[in-house]
């Protein structure tokens, strides 16, 4: 081993791989179940070779005991999982928007497999989540992910105490913001549904013999999907701007 790398160098690379591997396991687009594990493992190894020289000054020295080594590895894995979970949690904004739009257009019964969540969901929710991942790569937001991998060692250095309270606060705020953003993205369809249902109710009260449901159900789907389609550009722009702001929190360390 000494002919290729010292024990301290191998130890430092292992710590970097522990954090980066945990992040890539949850990172949107790269950490999905449909991505082969070998691809993710190879990507983590390649990025480790790039990030290790940057993170080397802040890495701890090689412990003398196996217990100490295990403790550092567990700490880095936990840190990576927390960072990856926060970046993935914000993707629920699109899932929330899709579910709300489905409810308002009476399409919530149309269920399909959501590859981003590995569970069944409405068709519109699956469509929006896939659209979000496409926008992340189309707008080069994944570059912020790569910068955040290196910047996390300045923001959360291994030799410093683990800021669990700050992580919890950021996670709670991220989930709250993602839910609020999901409602805001679905706002045009919500407003349409309120007005349309009020008008349908008035027609039903004025003309009790008129079969309101059979006449308004197709119109609700057609008009609701039309408004949803017209608002897709705004939905994508707002989401990608908000997501880039979140990714900048971790990427800022690399820029500094």
mmCIF file of C-alpha atoms in Angstrom:
data_model
loop_
_atom_site.group_PDB
_atom_site.id
_atom_site.type_symbol
_atom_site.label_atom_id
_atom_site.label_comp_id
_atom_site.label_asym_id
_atom_site.label_seq_id
_atom_site.Cartn_x
_atom_site.Cartn_y
_atom_site.Cartn_z
ATOM 1 C CA UNK A 1 0.000 0.000 0.000
ATOM 2 C CA UNK A 2 2.821 2.397 0.849
ATOM 3 C CA UNK A 3 4.027 2.184 -2.743
ATOM 4 C CA UNK A 4 0.845 3.797 -4.038
ATOM 5 C CA UNK A 5 -0.641 5.765 -1.124
ATOM 6 C CA UNK A 6 0.024 6.235 2.560
ATOM 7 C CA UNK A 7 -2.357 5.006 5.217
ATOM 8 C CA UNK A 8 -3.421 8.591 5.960
ATOM 9 C CA UNK A 9 -4.263 9.172 2.303
ATOM 10 C CA UNK A 10 -6.345 5.995 2.110
ATOM 11 C CA UNK A 11 -8.104 6.973 5.329
ATOM 12 C CA UNK A 12 -8.892 10.456 4.029
ATOM 13 C CA UNK A 13 -10.235 9.107 0.744
ATOM 14 C CA UNK A 14 -12.415 6.619 2.637
ATOM 15 C CA UNK A 15 -13.947 9.424 4.719
ATOM 16 C CA UNK A 16 -14.653 11.495 1.611
ATOM 17 C CA UNK A 17 -16.204 8.473 -0.101
ATOM 18 C CA UNK A 18 -18.435 7.820 2.944
ATOM 19 C CA UNK A 19 -19.952 11.310 2.767
ATOM 20 C CA UNK A 20 -20.187 11.576 -1.027
ATOM 21 C CA UNK A 21 -21.598 8.074 -1.389
ATOM 22 C CA UNK A 22 -24.370 8.873 1.092
ATOM 23 C CA UNK A 23 -25.199 12.126 -0.711
ATOM 24 C CA UNK A 24 -25.304 10.498 -4.148
ATOM 25 C CA UNK A 25 -27.593 7.793 -2.769
ATOM 26 C CA UNK A 26 -30.304 10.440 -2.212
ATOM 27 C CA UNK A 27 -29.422 13.117 -4.758
ATOM 28 C CA UNK A 28 -32.307 13.842 -7.196
ATOM 29 C CA UNK A 29 -31.704 12.370 -10.615
ATOM 30 C CA UNK A 30 -28.569 10.444 -9.641
ATOM 31 C CA UNK A 31 -29.821 8.583 -6.584
ATOM 32 C CA UNK A 32 -32.951 7.094 -8.108
ATOM 33 C CA UNK A 33 -33.771 3.406 -7.952
ATOM 34 C CA UNK A 34 -33.648 3.114 -11.745
ATOM 35 C CA UNK A 35 -29.979 4.217 -11.794
ATOM 36 C CA UNK A 36 -27.781 1.078 -11.616
ATOM 37 C CA UNK A 37 -25.842 0.810 -8.335
ATOM 38 C CA UNK A 38 -22.598 0.296 -10.244
ATOM 39 C CA UNK A 39 -23.066 3.639 -11.988
ATOM 40 C CA UNK A 40 -23.632 5.421 -8.693
ATOM 41 C CA UNK A 41 -20.681 3.654 -7.077
ATOM 42 C CA UNK A 42 -18.372 4.500 -9.980
ATOM 43 C CA UNK A 43 -19.513 8.131 -9.948
ATOM 44 C CA UNK A 44 -18.912 8.354 -6.207
ATOM 45 C CA UNK A 45 -15.385 6.966 -6.618
ATOM 46 C CA UNK A 46 -14.547 9.391 -9.420
ATOM 47 C CA UNK A 47 -15.869 12.402 -7.519
ATOM 48 C CA UNK A 48 -13.997 11.241 -4.408
ATOM 49 C CA UNK A 49 -10.704 11.430 -6.320
ATOM 50 C CA UNK A 50 -11.567 14.997 -7.348
ATOM 51 C CA UNK A 51 -12.833 16.244 -3.971
ATOM 52 C CA UNK A 52 -10.236 14.528 -1.764
ATOM 53 C CA UNK A 53 -7.418 17.071 -2.430
ATOM 54 C CA UNK A 54 -9.831 19.893 -1.552
ATOM 55 C CA UNK A 55 -11.106 18.252 1.651
ATOM 56 C CA UNK A 56 -7.736 16.870 2.813
ATOM 57 C CA UNK A 57 -6.803 19.884 5.025
ATOM 58 C CA UNK A 58 -9.974 19.547 7.136
ATOM 59 C CA UNK A 59 -9.996 15.752 7.472
ATOM 60 C CA UNK A 60 -9.099 14.158 10.830
ATOM 61 C CA UNK A 61 -5.981 12.099 11.275
ATOM 62 C CA UNK A 62 -6.087 8.316 11.182
ATOM 63 C CA UNK A 63 -7.418 7.065 14.565
ATOM 64 C CA UNK A 64 -5.468 4.474 16.464
ATOM 65 C CA UNK A 65 -8.460 2.240 17.225
ATOM 66 C CA UNK A 66 -11.063 0.533 15.064
ATOM 67 C CA UNK A 67 -13.814 2.096 17.165
ATOM 68 C CA UNK A 68 -12.507 5.572 16.389
ATOM 69 C CA UNK A 69 -12.446 4.796 12.673
ATOM 70 C CA UNK A 70 -16.005 3.464 12.774
ATOM 71 C CA UNK A 71 -17.183 6.565 14.631
ATOM 72 C CA UNK A 72 -15.751 8.923 12.007
ATOM 73 C CA UNK A 73 -17.186 6.884 9.145
ATOM 74 C CA UNK A 74 -20.653 6.815 10.743
ATOM 75 C CA UNK A 75 -20.457 10.563 11.314
ATOM 76 C CA UNK A 76 -19.608 11.248 7.671
ATOM 77 C CA UNK A 77 -22.323 8.899 6.414
ATOM 78 C CA UNK A 78 -24.878 10.632 8.659
ATOM 79 C CA UNK A 79 -23.748 14.031 7.379
ATOM 80 C CA UNK A 80 -24.094 12.885 3.777
ATOM 81 C CA UNK A 81 -27.534 11.431 4.394
ATOM 82 C CA UNK A 82 -28.740 14.674 5.985
ATOM 83 C CA UNK A 83 -27.480 16.777 3.056
ATOM 84 C CA UNK A 84 -28.954 14.401 0.481
ATOM 85 C CA UNK A 85 -32.288 14.195 2.324
ATOM 86 C CA UNK A 86 -32.631 17.993 2.371
ATOM 87 C CA UNK A 87 -31.911 18.261 -1.367
ATOM 88 C CA UNK A 88 -34.408 15.485 -2.114
ATOM 89 C CA UNK A 89 -37.098 16.782 0.257
ATOM 90 C CA UNK A 90 -37.575 19.911 -1.835
ATOM 91 C CA UNK A 91 -38.606 17.740 -4.796
ATOM 92 C CA UNK A 92 -41.833 16.995 -2.931
ATOM 93 C CA UNK A 93 -43.039 20.459 -3.981
ATOM 94 C CA UNK A 94 -43.729 19.162 -7.483
ATOM 95 C CA UNK A 95 -45.369 16.006 -6.128
ATOM 96 C CA UNK A 96 -47.634 18.153 -3.941
ATOM 97 C CA UNK A 97 -48.533 20.403 -6.880
ATOM 98 C CA UNK A 98 -49.363 17.381 -9.026
ATOM 99 C CA UNK A 99 -51.585 15.829 -6.362
ATOM 100 C CA UNK A 100 -53.459 19.118 -5.832
ATOM 101 C CA UNK A 101 -54.009 19.602 -9.562
ATOM 102 C CA UNK A 102 -55.236 16.003 -9.832
ATOM 103 C CA UNK A 103 -57.722 16.540 -7.030
ATOM 104 C CA UNK A 104 -59.045 19.748 -8.560
ATOM 105 C CA UNK A 105 -59.454 18.189 -12.017
ATOM 106 C CA UNK A 106 -60.969 14.909 -10.719
ATOM 107 C CA UNK A 107 -57.990 12.951 -12.073
ATOM 108 C CA UNK A 108 -56.651 11.750 -8.741
ATOM 109 C CA UNK A 109 -57.969 8.231 -9.430
ATOM 110 C CA UNK A 110 -55.538 7.916 -12.365
ATOM 111 C CA UNK A 111 -52.591 6.333 -10.542
ATOM 112 C CA UNK A 112 -49.219 5.416 -12.021
ATOM 113 C CA UNK A 113 -45.781 4.479 -10.714
ATOM 114 C CA UNK A 114 -43.728 7.509 -9.761
ATOM 115 C CA UNK A 115 -40.065 6.642 -10.452
ATOM 116 C CA UNK A 116 -38.892 9.514 -8.250
ATOM 117 C CA UNK A 117 -40.778 8.286 -5.184
ATOM 118 C CA UNK A 118 -40.782 4.506 -5.798
ATOM 119 C CA UNK A 119 -44.491 4.360 -5.009
ATOM 120 C CA UNK A 120 -47.789 4.873 -6.846
ATOM 121 C CA UNK A 121 -49.020 8.408 -7.326
ATOM 122 C CA UNK A 122 -51.196 10.446 -9.625
ATOM 123 C CA UNK A 123 -50.160 10.710 -13.240
ATOM 124 C CA UNK A 124 -49.749 14.486 -13.037
ATOM 125 C CA UNK A 125 -47.557 14.142 -9.949
ATOM 126 C CA UNK A 126 -45.272 11.671 -11.734
ATOM 127 C CA UNK A 127 -45.154 13.970 -14.760
ATOM 128 C CA UNK A 128 -44.162 17.014 -12.705
ATOM 129 C CA UNK A 129 -41.453 15.191 -10.766
ATOM 130 C CA UNK A 130 -39.904 13.908 -13.992
ATOM 131 C CA UNK A 131 -40.171 17.421 -15.425
ATOM 132 C CA UNK A 132 -38.376 18.782 -12.369
ATOM 133 C CA UNK A 133 -35.454 16.359 -12.746
ATOM 134 C CA UNK A 134 -35.218 17.201 -16.447
ATOM 135 C CA UNK A 135 -35.076 20.918 -15.632
ATOM 136 C CA UNK A 136 -32.349 20.331 -13.030
ATOM 137 C CA UNK A 137 -30.039 18.890 -15.669
ATOM 138 C CA UNK A 138 -31.199 21.133 -18.532
ATOM 139 C CA UNK A 139 -30.361 24.253 -16.491
ATOM 140 C CA UNK A 140 -27.034 22.853 -15.243
ATOM 141 C CA UNK A 141 -28.255 22.828 -11.665
ATOM 142 C CA UNK A 142 -26.353 19.572 -11.225
ATOM 143 C CA UNK A 143 -23.202 21.707 -11.391
ATOM 144 C CA UNK A 144 -24.319 23.232 -8.101
ATOM 145 C CA UNK A 145 -24.626 19.692 -6.725
ATOM 146 C CA UNK A 146 -21.007 18.995 -7.626
ATOM 147 C CA UNK A 147 -19.896 22.316 -6.159
ATOM 148 C CA UNK A 148 -21.923 21.550 -3.044
ATOM 149 C CA UNK A 149 -20.078 18.259 -2.562
ATOM 150 C CA UNK A 150 -16.828 20.182 -2.178
ATOM 151 C CA UNK A 151 -18.412 23.145 -0.414
ATOM 152 C CA UNK A 152 -19.915 20.933 2.270
ATOM 153 C CA UNK A 153 -16.438 20.361 3.706
ATOM 154 C CA UNK A 154 -16.075 24.058 4.375
ATOM 155 C CA UNK A 155 -19.638 24.457 5.609
ATOM 156 C CA UNK A 156 -19.616 21.237 7.682
ATOM 157 C CA UNK A 157 -15.998 20.318 8.334
ATOM 158 C CA UNK A 158 -15.455 16.853 9.878
ATOM 159 C CA UNK A 159 -13.226 18.247 12.624
ATOM 160 C CA UNK A 160 -15.992 20.574 13.813
ATOM 161 C CA UNK A 161 -18.965 19.523 15.958
ATOM 162 C CA UNK A 162 -21.896 18.102 14.009
ATOM 163 C CA UNK A 163 -24.528 20.849 13.744
ATOM 164 C CA UNK A 164 -27.540 18.597 14.289
ATOM 165 C CA UNK A 165 -29.829 21.384 15.494
ATOM 166 C CA UNK A 166 -29.145 23.461 12.374
ATOM 167 C CA UNK A 167 -29.796 20.447 10.162
ATOM 168 C CA UNK A 168 -33.125 19.789 11.851
ATOM 169 C CA UNK A 169 -34.127 23.443 11.524
ATOM 170 C CA UNK A 170 -33.138 23.491 7.840
ATOM 171 C CA UNK A 171 -35.000 20.218 7.190
ATOM 172 C CA UNK A 172 -38.203 21.488 8.822
ATOM 173 C CA UNK A 173 -37.988 24.780 6.935
ATOM 174 C CA UNK A 174 -37.302 22.972 3.661
ATOM 175 C CA UNK A 175 -40.333 20.697 4.066
ATOM 176 C CA UNK A 176 -42.546 23.655 4.967
ATOM 177 C CA UNK A 177 -41.278 25.677 2.017
ATOM 178 C CA UNK A 178 -41.722 22.746 -0.363
ATOM 179 C CA UNK A 179 -45.335 22.233 0.709
ATOM 180 C CA UNK A 180 -46.048 25.959 0.396
ATOM 181 C CA UNK A 181 -44.379 26.054 -3.017
ATOM 182 C CA UNK A 182 -46.440 23.065 -4.157
ATOM 183 C CA UNK A 183 -49.665 24.900 -3.275
ATOM 184 C CA UNK A 184 -48.412 28.048 -4.989
ATOM 185 C CA UNK A 185 -47.527 26.154 -8.168
ATOM 186 C CA UNK A 186 -51.025 24.670 -8.264
ATOM 187 C CA UNK A 187 -52.681 28.038 -7.466
ATOM 188 C CA UNK A 188 -53.967 28.728 -11.033
ATOM 189 C CA UNK A 189 -55.848 25.418 -11.117
ATOM 190 C CA UNK A 190 -57.098 25.923 -7.548
ATOM 191 C CA UNK A 191 -58.545 29.330 -8.445
ATOM 192 C CA UNK A 192 -60.147 27.886 -11.569
ATOM 193 C CA UNK A 193 -61.646 24.990 -9.600
ATOM 194 C CA UNK A 194 -63.166 27.334 -6.995
ATOM 195 C CA UNK A 195 -64.775 29.555 -9.632
ATOM 196 C CA UNK A 196 -65.923 26.605 -11.745
ATOM 197 C CA UNK A 197 -67.460 24.761 -8.805
ATOM 198 C CA UNK A 198 -69.258 27.895 -7.613
ATOM 199 C CA UNK A 199 -70.674 28.427 -11.094
ATOM 200 C CA UNK A 200 -71.717 24.779 -11.314
ATOM 201 C CA UNK A 201 -73.416 25.015 -7.923
ATOM 202 C CA UNK A 202 -75.349 28.105 -8.977
ATOM 203 C CA UNK A 203 -76.497 26.387 -12.163
ATOM 204 C CA UNK A 204 -77.603 23.374 -10.123
ATOM 205 C CA UNK A 205 -79.612 25.591 -7.756
ATOM 206 C CA UNK A 206 -81.246 27.554 -10.567
ATOM 207 C CA UNK A 207 -82.005 24.475 -12.677
ATOM 208 C CA UNK A 208 -82.479 21.482 -10.311
ATOM 209 C CA UNK A 209 -83.610 19.229 -13.160
ATOM 210 C CA UNK A 210 -80.376 19.832 -15.081
ATOM 211 C CA UNK A 211 -77.759 17.064 -14.730
ATOM 212 C CA UNK A 212 -74.919 19.350 -13.685
ATOM 213 C CA UNK A 213 -72.374 16.634 -12.925
ATOM 214 C CA UNK A 214 -72.526 14.951 -16.337
ATOM 215 C CA UNK A 215 -72.182 18.312 -18.092
ATOM 216 C CA UNK A 216 -69.457 19.838 -15.917
ATOM 217 C CA UNK A 217 -67.176 16.822 -15.329
ATOM 218 C CA UNK A 218 -65.713 16.804 -18.870
ATOM 219 C CA UNK A 219 -65.423 20.606 -18.832
ATOM 220 C CA UNK A 220 -63.634 20.510 -15.484
ATOM 221 C CA UNK A 221 -61.022 18.098 -16.829
ATOM 222 C CA UNK A 222 -60.591 19.879 -20.168
ATOM 223 C CA UNK A 223 -60.371 23.423 -18.802
ATOM 224 C CA UNK A 224 -58.327 22.407 -15.760
ATOM 225 C CA UNK A 225 -55.713 20.612 -17.870
ATOM 226 C CA UNK A 226 -55.647 23.552 -20.289
ATOM 227 C CA UNK A 227 -54.844 25.983 -17.482
ATOM 228 C CA UNK A 228 -52.299 23.541 -16.080
ATOM 229 C CA UNK A 229 -50.602 23.284 -19.493
ATOM 230 C CA UNK A 230 -50.482 27.057 -19.929
ATOM 231 C CA UNK A 231 -48.878 27.475 -16.499
ATOM 232 C CA UNK A 232 -46.159 24.825 -16.994
ATOM 233 C CA UNK A 233 -43.595 27.412 -18.093
ATOM 234 C CA UNK A 234 -44.112 29.498 -14.977
ATOM 235 C CA UNK A 235 -44.148 26.378 -12.782
ATOM 236 C CA UNK A 236 -40.799 25.213 -14.146
ATOM 237 C CA UNK A 237 -39.180 28.640 -13.850
ATOM 238 C CA UNK A 238 -40.279 29.216 -10.262
ATOM 239 C CA UNK A 239 -39.307 25.723 -9.146
ATOM 240 C CA UNK A 240 -35.821 25.784 -10.665
ATOM 241 C CA UNK A 241 -35.119 29.236 -9.192
ATOM 242 C CA UNK A 242 -36.150 28.110 -5.711
ATOM 243 C CA UNK A 243 -34.194 24.863 -6.003
ATOM 244 C CA UNK A 244 -31.044 26.666 -7.122
ATOM 245 C CA UNK A 245 -31.355 28.913 -4.063
ATOM 246 C CA UNK A 246 -31.440 25.819 -1.835
ATOM 247 C CA UNK A 247 -28.467 24.219 -3.599
ATOM 248 C CA UNK A 248 -26.501 27.458 -3.200
ATOM 249 C CA UNK A 249 -26.509 26.941 0.576
ATOM 250 C CA UNK A 250 -24.127 24.009 0.202
ATOM 251 C CA UNK A 251 -22.372 25.203 -2.957
ATOM 252 C CA UNK A 252 -21.540 28.532 -1.324
ATOM 253 C CA UNK A 253 -18.718 26.925 0.621
ATOM 254 C CA UNK A 254 -16.949 25.989 -2.585
ATOM 255 C CA UNK A 255 -17.335 29.486 -3.929
ATOM 256 C CA UNK A 256 -15.951 30.990 -0.775
#
